[in-house]
Coordinates of C-alpha atoms and ligand atoms in Angstrom, one line a residue:
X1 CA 89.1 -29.5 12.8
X2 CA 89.0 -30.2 16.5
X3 CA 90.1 -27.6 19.4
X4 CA 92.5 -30.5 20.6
X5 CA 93.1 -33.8 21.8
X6 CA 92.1 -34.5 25.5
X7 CA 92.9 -37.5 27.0
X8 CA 90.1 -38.5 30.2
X9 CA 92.0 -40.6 32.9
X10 CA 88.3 -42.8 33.9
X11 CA 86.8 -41.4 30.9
X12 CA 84.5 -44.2 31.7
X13 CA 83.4 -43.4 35.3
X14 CA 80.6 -41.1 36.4
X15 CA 82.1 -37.6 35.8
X16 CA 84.5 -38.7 33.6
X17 CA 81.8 -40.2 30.9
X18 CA 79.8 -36.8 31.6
X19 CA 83.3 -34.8 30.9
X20 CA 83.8 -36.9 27.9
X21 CA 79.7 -36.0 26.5
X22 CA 81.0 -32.2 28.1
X23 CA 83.9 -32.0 25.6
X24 CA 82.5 -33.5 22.3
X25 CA 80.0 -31.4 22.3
X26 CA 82.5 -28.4 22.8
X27 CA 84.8 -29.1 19.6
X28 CA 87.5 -31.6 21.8
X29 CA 89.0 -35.2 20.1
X30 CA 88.7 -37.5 23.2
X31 CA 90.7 -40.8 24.3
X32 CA 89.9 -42.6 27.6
X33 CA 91.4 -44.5 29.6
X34 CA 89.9 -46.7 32.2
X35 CA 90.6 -50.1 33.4
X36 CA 87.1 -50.7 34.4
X37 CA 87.4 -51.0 38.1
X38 CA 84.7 -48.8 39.1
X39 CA 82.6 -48.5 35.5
X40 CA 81.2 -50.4 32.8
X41 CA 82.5 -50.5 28.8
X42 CA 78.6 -50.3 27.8
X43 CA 78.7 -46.0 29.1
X44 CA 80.6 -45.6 25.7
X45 CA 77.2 -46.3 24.2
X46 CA 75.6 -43.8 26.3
X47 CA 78.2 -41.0 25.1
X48 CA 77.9 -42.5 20.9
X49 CA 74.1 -41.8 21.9
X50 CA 74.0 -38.6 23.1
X51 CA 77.2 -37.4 20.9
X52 CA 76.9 -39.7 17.7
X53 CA 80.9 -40.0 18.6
X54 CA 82.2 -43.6 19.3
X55 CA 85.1 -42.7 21.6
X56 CA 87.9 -45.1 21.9
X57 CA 89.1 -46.1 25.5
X58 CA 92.4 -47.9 26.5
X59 CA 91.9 -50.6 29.3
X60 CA 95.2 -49.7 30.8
X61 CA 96.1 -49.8 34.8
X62 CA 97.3 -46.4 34.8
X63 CA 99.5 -47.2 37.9
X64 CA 101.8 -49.4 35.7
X65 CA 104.3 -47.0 34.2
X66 CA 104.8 -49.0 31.4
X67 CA 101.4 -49.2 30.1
X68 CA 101.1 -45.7 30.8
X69 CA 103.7 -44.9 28.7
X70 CA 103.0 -46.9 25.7
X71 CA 99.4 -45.0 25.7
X72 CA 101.1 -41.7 25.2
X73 CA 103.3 -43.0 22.0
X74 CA 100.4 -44.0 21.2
X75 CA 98.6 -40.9 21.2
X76 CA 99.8 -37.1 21.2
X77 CA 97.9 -35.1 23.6
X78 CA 97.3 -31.3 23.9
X79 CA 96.1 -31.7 27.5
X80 CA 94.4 -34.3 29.9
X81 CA 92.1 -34.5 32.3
X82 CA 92.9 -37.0 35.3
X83 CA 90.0 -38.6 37.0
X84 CA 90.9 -42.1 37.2
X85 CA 91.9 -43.1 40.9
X86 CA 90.1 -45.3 43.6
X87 CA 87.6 -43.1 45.7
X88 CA 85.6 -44.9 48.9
X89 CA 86.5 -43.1 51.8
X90 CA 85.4 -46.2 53.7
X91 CA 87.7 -48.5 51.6
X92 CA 90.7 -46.4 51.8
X93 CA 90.6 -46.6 55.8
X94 CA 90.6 -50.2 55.1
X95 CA 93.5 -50.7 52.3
X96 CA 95.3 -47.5 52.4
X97 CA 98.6 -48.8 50.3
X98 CA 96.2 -50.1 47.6
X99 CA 94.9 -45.8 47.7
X100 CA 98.5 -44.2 48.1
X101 CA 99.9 -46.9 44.8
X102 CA 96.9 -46.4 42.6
X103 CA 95.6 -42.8 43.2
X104 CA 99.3 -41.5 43.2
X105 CA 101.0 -43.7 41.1
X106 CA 98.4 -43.2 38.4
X107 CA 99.0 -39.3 38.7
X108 CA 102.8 -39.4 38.6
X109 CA 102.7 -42.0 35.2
X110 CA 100.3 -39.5 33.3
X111 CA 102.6 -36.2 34.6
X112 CA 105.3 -38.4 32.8
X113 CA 103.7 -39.4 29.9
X114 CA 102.6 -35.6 29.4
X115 CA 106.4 -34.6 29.6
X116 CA 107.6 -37.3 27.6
X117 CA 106.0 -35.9 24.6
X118 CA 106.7 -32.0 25.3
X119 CA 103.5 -31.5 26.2
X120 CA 100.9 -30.3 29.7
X121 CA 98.2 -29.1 29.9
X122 CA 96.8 -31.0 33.2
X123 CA 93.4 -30.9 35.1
X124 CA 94.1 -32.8 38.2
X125 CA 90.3 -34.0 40.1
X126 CA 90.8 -33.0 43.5
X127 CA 88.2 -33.2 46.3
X128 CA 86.5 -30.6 48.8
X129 CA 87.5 -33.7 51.5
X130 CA 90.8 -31.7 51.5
X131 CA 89.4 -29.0 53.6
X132 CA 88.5 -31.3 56.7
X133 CA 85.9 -29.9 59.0
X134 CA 86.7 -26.0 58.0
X135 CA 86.6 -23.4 60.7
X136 CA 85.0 -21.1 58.0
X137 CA 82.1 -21.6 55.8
X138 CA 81.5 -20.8 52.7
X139 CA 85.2 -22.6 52.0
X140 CA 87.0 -20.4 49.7
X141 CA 90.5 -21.7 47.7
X142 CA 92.2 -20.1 50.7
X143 CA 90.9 -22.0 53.1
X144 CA 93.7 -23.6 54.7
X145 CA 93.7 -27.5 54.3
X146 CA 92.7 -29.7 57.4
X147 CA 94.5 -33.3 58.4
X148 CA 93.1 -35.5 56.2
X149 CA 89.9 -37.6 57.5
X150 CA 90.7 -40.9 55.6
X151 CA 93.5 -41.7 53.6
X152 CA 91.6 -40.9 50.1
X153 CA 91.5 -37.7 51.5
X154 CA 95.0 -38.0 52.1
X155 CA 95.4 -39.0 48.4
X156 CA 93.8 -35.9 47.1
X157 CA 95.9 -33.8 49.3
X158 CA 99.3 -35.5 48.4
X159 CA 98.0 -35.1 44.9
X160 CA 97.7 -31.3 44.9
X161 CA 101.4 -31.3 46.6
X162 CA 102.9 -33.6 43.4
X163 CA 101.7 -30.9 40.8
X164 CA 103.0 -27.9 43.1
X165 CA 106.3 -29.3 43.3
X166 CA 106.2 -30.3 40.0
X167 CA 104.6 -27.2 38.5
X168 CA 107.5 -24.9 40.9
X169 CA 110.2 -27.1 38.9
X170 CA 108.5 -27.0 35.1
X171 CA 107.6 -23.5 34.3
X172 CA 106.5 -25.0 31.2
X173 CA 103.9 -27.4 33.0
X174 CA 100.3 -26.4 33.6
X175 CA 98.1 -27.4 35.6
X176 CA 94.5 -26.8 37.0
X177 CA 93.4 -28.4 40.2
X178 CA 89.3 -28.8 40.9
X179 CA 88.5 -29.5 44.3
X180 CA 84.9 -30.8 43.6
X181 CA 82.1 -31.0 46.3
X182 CA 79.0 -33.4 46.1
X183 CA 78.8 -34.4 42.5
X184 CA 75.4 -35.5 42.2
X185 CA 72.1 -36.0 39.6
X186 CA 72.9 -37.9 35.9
X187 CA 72.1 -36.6 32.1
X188 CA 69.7 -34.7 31.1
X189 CA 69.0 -37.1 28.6
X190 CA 68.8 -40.1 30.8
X191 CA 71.3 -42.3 28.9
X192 CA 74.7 -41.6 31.5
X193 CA 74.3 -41.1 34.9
X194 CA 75.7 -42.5 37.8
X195 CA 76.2 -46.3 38.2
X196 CA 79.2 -48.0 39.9
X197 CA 80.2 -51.4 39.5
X198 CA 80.4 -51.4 43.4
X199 CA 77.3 -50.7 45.7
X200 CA 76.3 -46.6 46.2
X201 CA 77.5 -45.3 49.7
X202 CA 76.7 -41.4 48.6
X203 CA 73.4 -39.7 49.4
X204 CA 71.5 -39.5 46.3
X205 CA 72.2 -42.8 44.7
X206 CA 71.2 -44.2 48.0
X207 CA 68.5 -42.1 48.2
X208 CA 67.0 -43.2 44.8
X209 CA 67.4 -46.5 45.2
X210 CA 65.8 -46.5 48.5
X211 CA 63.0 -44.7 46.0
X212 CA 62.6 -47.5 43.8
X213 CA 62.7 -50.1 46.1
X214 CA 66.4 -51.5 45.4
X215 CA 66.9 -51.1 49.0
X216 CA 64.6 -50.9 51.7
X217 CA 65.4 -47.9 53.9
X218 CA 67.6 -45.1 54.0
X219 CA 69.4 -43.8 57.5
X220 CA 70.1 -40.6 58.1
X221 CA 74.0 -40.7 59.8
X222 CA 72.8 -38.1 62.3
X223 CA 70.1 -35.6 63.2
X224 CA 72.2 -33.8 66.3
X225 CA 74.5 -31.9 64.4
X226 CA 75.1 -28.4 65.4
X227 CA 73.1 -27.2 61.9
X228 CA 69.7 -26.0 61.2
X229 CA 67.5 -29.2 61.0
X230 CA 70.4 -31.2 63.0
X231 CA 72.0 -33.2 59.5
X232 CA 74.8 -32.7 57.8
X233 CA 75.3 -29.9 55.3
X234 CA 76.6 -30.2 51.9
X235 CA 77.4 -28.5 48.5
X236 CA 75.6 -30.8 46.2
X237 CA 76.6 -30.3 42.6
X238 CA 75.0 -31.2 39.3
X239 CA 77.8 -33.7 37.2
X240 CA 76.4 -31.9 34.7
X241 CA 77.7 -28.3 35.7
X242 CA 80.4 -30.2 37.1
X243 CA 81.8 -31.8 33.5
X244 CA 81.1 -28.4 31.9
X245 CA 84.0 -26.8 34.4
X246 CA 86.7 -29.5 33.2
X247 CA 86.1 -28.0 29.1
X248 CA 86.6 -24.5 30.4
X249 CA 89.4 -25.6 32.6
X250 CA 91.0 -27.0 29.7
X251 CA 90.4 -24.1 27.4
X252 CA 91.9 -21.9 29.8
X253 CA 94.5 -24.3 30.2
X254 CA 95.6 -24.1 26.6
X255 CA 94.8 -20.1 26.4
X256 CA 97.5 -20.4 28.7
X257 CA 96.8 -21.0 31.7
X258 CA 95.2 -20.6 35.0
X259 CA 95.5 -17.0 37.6
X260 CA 98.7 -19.0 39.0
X261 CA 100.6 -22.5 38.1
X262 CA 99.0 -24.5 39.6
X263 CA 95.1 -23.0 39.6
X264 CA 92.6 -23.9 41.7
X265 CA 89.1 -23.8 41.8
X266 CA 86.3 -24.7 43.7
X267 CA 83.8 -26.7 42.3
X268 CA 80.7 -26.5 44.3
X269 CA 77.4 -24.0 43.4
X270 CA 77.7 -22.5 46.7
X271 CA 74.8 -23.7 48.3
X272 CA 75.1 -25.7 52.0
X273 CA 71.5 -28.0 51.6
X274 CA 71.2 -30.6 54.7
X275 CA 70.4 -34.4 54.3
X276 CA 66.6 -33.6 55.0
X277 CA 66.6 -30.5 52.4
X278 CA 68.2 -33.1 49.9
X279 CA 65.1 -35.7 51.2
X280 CA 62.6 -33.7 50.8
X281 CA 63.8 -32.3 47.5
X282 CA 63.5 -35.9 46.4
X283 CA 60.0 -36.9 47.8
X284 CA 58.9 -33.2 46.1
X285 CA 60.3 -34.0 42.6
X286 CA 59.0 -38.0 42.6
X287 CA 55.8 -37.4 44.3
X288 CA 56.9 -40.3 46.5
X289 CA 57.2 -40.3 49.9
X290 CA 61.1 -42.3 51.0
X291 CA 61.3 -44.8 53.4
X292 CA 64.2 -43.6 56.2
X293 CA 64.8 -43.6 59.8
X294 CA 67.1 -41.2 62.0
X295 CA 70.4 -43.7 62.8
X296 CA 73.7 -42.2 64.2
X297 CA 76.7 -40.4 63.1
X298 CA 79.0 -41.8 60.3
X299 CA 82.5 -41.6 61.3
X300 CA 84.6 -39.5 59.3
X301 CA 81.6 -36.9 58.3
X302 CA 82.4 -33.1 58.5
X303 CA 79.5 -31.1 60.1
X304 CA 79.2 -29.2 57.2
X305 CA 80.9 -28.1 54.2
X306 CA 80.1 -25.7 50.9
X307 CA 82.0 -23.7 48.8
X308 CA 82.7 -20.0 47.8
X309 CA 82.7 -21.1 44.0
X310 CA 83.4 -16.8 43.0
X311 CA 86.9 -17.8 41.8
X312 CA 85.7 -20.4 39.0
X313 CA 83.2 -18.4 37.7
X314 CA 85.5 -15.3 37.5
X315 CA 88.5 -16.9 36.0
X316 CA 86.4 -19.9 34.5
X317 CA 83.2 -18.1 33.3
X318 CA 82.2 -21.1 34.8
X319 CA 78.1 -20.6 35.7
X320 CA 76.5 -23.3 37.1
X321 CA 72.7 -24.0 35.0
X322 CA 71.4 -26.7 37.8
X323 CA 69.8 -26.9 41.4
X324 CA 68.6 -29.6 43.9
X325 CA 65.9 -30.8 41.9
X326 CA 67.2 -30.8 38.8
X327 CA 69.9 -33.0 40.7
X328 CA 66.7 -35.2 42.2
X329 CA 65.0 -35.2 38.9
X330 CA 67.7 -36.6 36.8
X331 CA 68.8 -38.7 39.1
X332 CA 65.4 -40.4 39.6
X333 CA 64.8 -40.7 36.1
X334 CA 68.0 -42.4 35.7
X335 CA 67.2 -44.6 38.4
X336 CA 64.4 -45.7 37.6
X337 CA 65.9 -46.6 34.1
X338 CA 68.0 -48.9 35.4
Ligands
WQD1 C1 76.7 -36.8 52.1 C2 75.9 -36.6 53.4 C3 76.3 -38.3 55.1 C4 74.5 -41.7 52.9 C5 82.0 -38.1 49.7 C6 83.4 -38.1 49.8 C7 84.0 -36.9 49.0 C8 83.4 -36.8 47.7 C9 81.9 -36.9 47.7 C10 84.8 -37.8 45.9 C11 76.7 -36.9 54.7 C12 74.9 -38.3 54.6 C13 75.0 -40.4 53.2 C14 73.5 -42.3 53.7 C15 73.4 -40.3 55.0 N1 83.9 -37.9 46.9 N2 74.4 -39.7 54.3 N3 73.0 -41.5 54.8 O1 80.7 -38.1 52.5 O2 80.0 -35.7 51.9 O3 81.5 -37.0 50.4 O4 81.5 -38.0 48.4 O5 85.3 -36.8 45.6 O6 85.4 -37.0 49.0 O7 83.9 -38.1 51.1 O8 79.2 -37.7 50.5 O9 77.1 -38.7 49.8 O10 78.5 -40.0 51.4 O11 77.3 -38.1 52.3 O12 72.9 -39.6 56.0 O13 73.1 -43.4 53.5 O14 74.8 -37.6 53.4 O15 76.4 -38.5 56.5 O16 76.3 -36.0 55.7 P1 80.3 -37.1 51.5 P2 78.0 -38.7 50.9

């Protein structure tokens, strides 16, 4: 007998699939959806591998209300888990309609099809990104929001505001938000990990692939920050920890719910680590020494950024297991997979 049935919005992508392996192995059913924009079908093999459980996914646009809706008479759901929405900061500058239809039209179709069937019970993926460049650090959920830096930003924010409005009208709806920070490093078992259909942009991917020769050098966007070695700062977080905090969010989601309606967490291990730290974490953990050159800032970066993540592991018992080179480790070992 199963604790419940979830459905994973991008149950296919990178945190999603780990989500997916995260709640299997704690006792969930699981249905995905995911049109495949930014994932491949064959990561359902790499969850029946480590999971011996064959999930089915439903290659639905999530943003078309009508497909949306035939998935949940389809299926009845005691909660979901929303990841599915378009997320290159760069890309969203560049198209932002294509970013307000899909990320928020995608939300407002699953809210529906949650209703329609009495049901709630929603863990909404929400970013750090909504905190801008934050006059405080460590970031707690108090922190007030800064003006978004790119419209994906934007769509995170406008996100959170659709569930409060929504939550402040349903009594009867609950949600979790989980404002993740740098979700970083693959499965400890090597057979998921990170690996979009379009090229990396983050740092470790990047960094890893400058490792194995994919790509010939890596540029750090900056070395004259205001910040101990003069490069960015970061909460990096293992996917790992990271899946583990959607199961508990939905168990405490179906115990009842969060501290208020709607919660939200923090999901970072609390750790600010530079772009050199996360380098040298790599060449210590590979033995190899990478290939990069100082370049100049990226537009759009915060200085730095990590989180206060005491809320999530009070309310949550959520306790992150992994560090930096666990991160680099699996990572490496994923990469080098591929
Ligand atoms: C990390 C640091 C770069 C690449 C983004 C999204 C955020 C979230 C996580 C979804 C920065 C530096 C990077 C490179 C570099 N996504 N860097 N050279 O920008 O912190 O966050 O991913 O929720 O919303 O904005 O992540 O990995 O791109 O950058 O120096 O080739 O590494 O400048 O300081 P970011 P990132």
């Amino acid at each position: 007998m199963s604790k419940g049935k979830i459905l994973v919005t991008g149950g296919t992508g990178y945190i999603g699939s780990h989500t997916v392996v995260d709640l299997l192995e704690n006792g969930f059913e699981v249905v995905s959806a995911d049109n495949y924009h930014n994932s491949k079908a064959s990561v359902m093999d790499g969850i029946e591998s480590i999971t011996g459980v064959r999930i089915v996914n439903h290659n639905i646009d999530l943003a078309d209300a009508t497909a949306t809706a035939k998935l949940f008479e389809e299926h009845r759901f005691d909660g979901a888990i929303h990841f599915a929405a378009y997320k290159a900061v760069g890309e969203s500058v560049e198209k932002p309609l294509e970013y307000f239809r899909n990320n928020l039209n995608s939300l407002m179709n699953v809210i529906d099809g949650l209703r329609s069937q009495g049901s709630s019970n929603l863990v909404f993926s929400s970013s750090c990104s909504v905190y801008g460049n934050a006059d405080e650090l460590p970031v707690t959920e108090s922190t007030p929001r800064k003006e978004a830096e790119s419209p994906y930003a934007r769509t995170k924010q406008m996100g959170e505001d659709i569930l409060y409005d929504f939550c402040a009208q349903h009594k009867d709806f609950n949600a979790i938000l989980l404002r993740y920070f740098n979700p970083a490093g693959a499965h400890p078992s090597g057979k998921i990990g990170e690996d979009a259909a379009n090229p990396a942009s983050n740092l470790v991917p990047v960094i890893t692939e400058v490792g194995c020769g994919k790509r010939d050098k890596l540029t750090v966007f900056g070395d004259d920050y205001d910040t101990r070695d003069g490069s960015c700062i970061r909460d990096y977080i293992h996917v790992s920890d990271l899946a583990h905090a959607h199961t508990l969010a939905v168990e405490a989601l179906m115990a009842g719910g969060g501290s208020e309606n709607p919660a939200l967490y923090n999901l970072g291990i609390g750790e600010g680590l530079t772009v050199l730290e996360v380098i040298n974490a790599f060449e210590k953990v590979s033995g190899k020494s990478l290939n990069y050159e100082l370049g100049p800032r990226r537009p759009g970066d915060v200085v730095a950024v990590y989180a206060d993540r005491s809320k999530a592991t009070r309310e949550l018992k959520w306790e992150p297991k992994y560090g930096v080179e666990d991160i680099m480790r699996t990572a490496w070992a994923w990469e080098e997979k591929r």
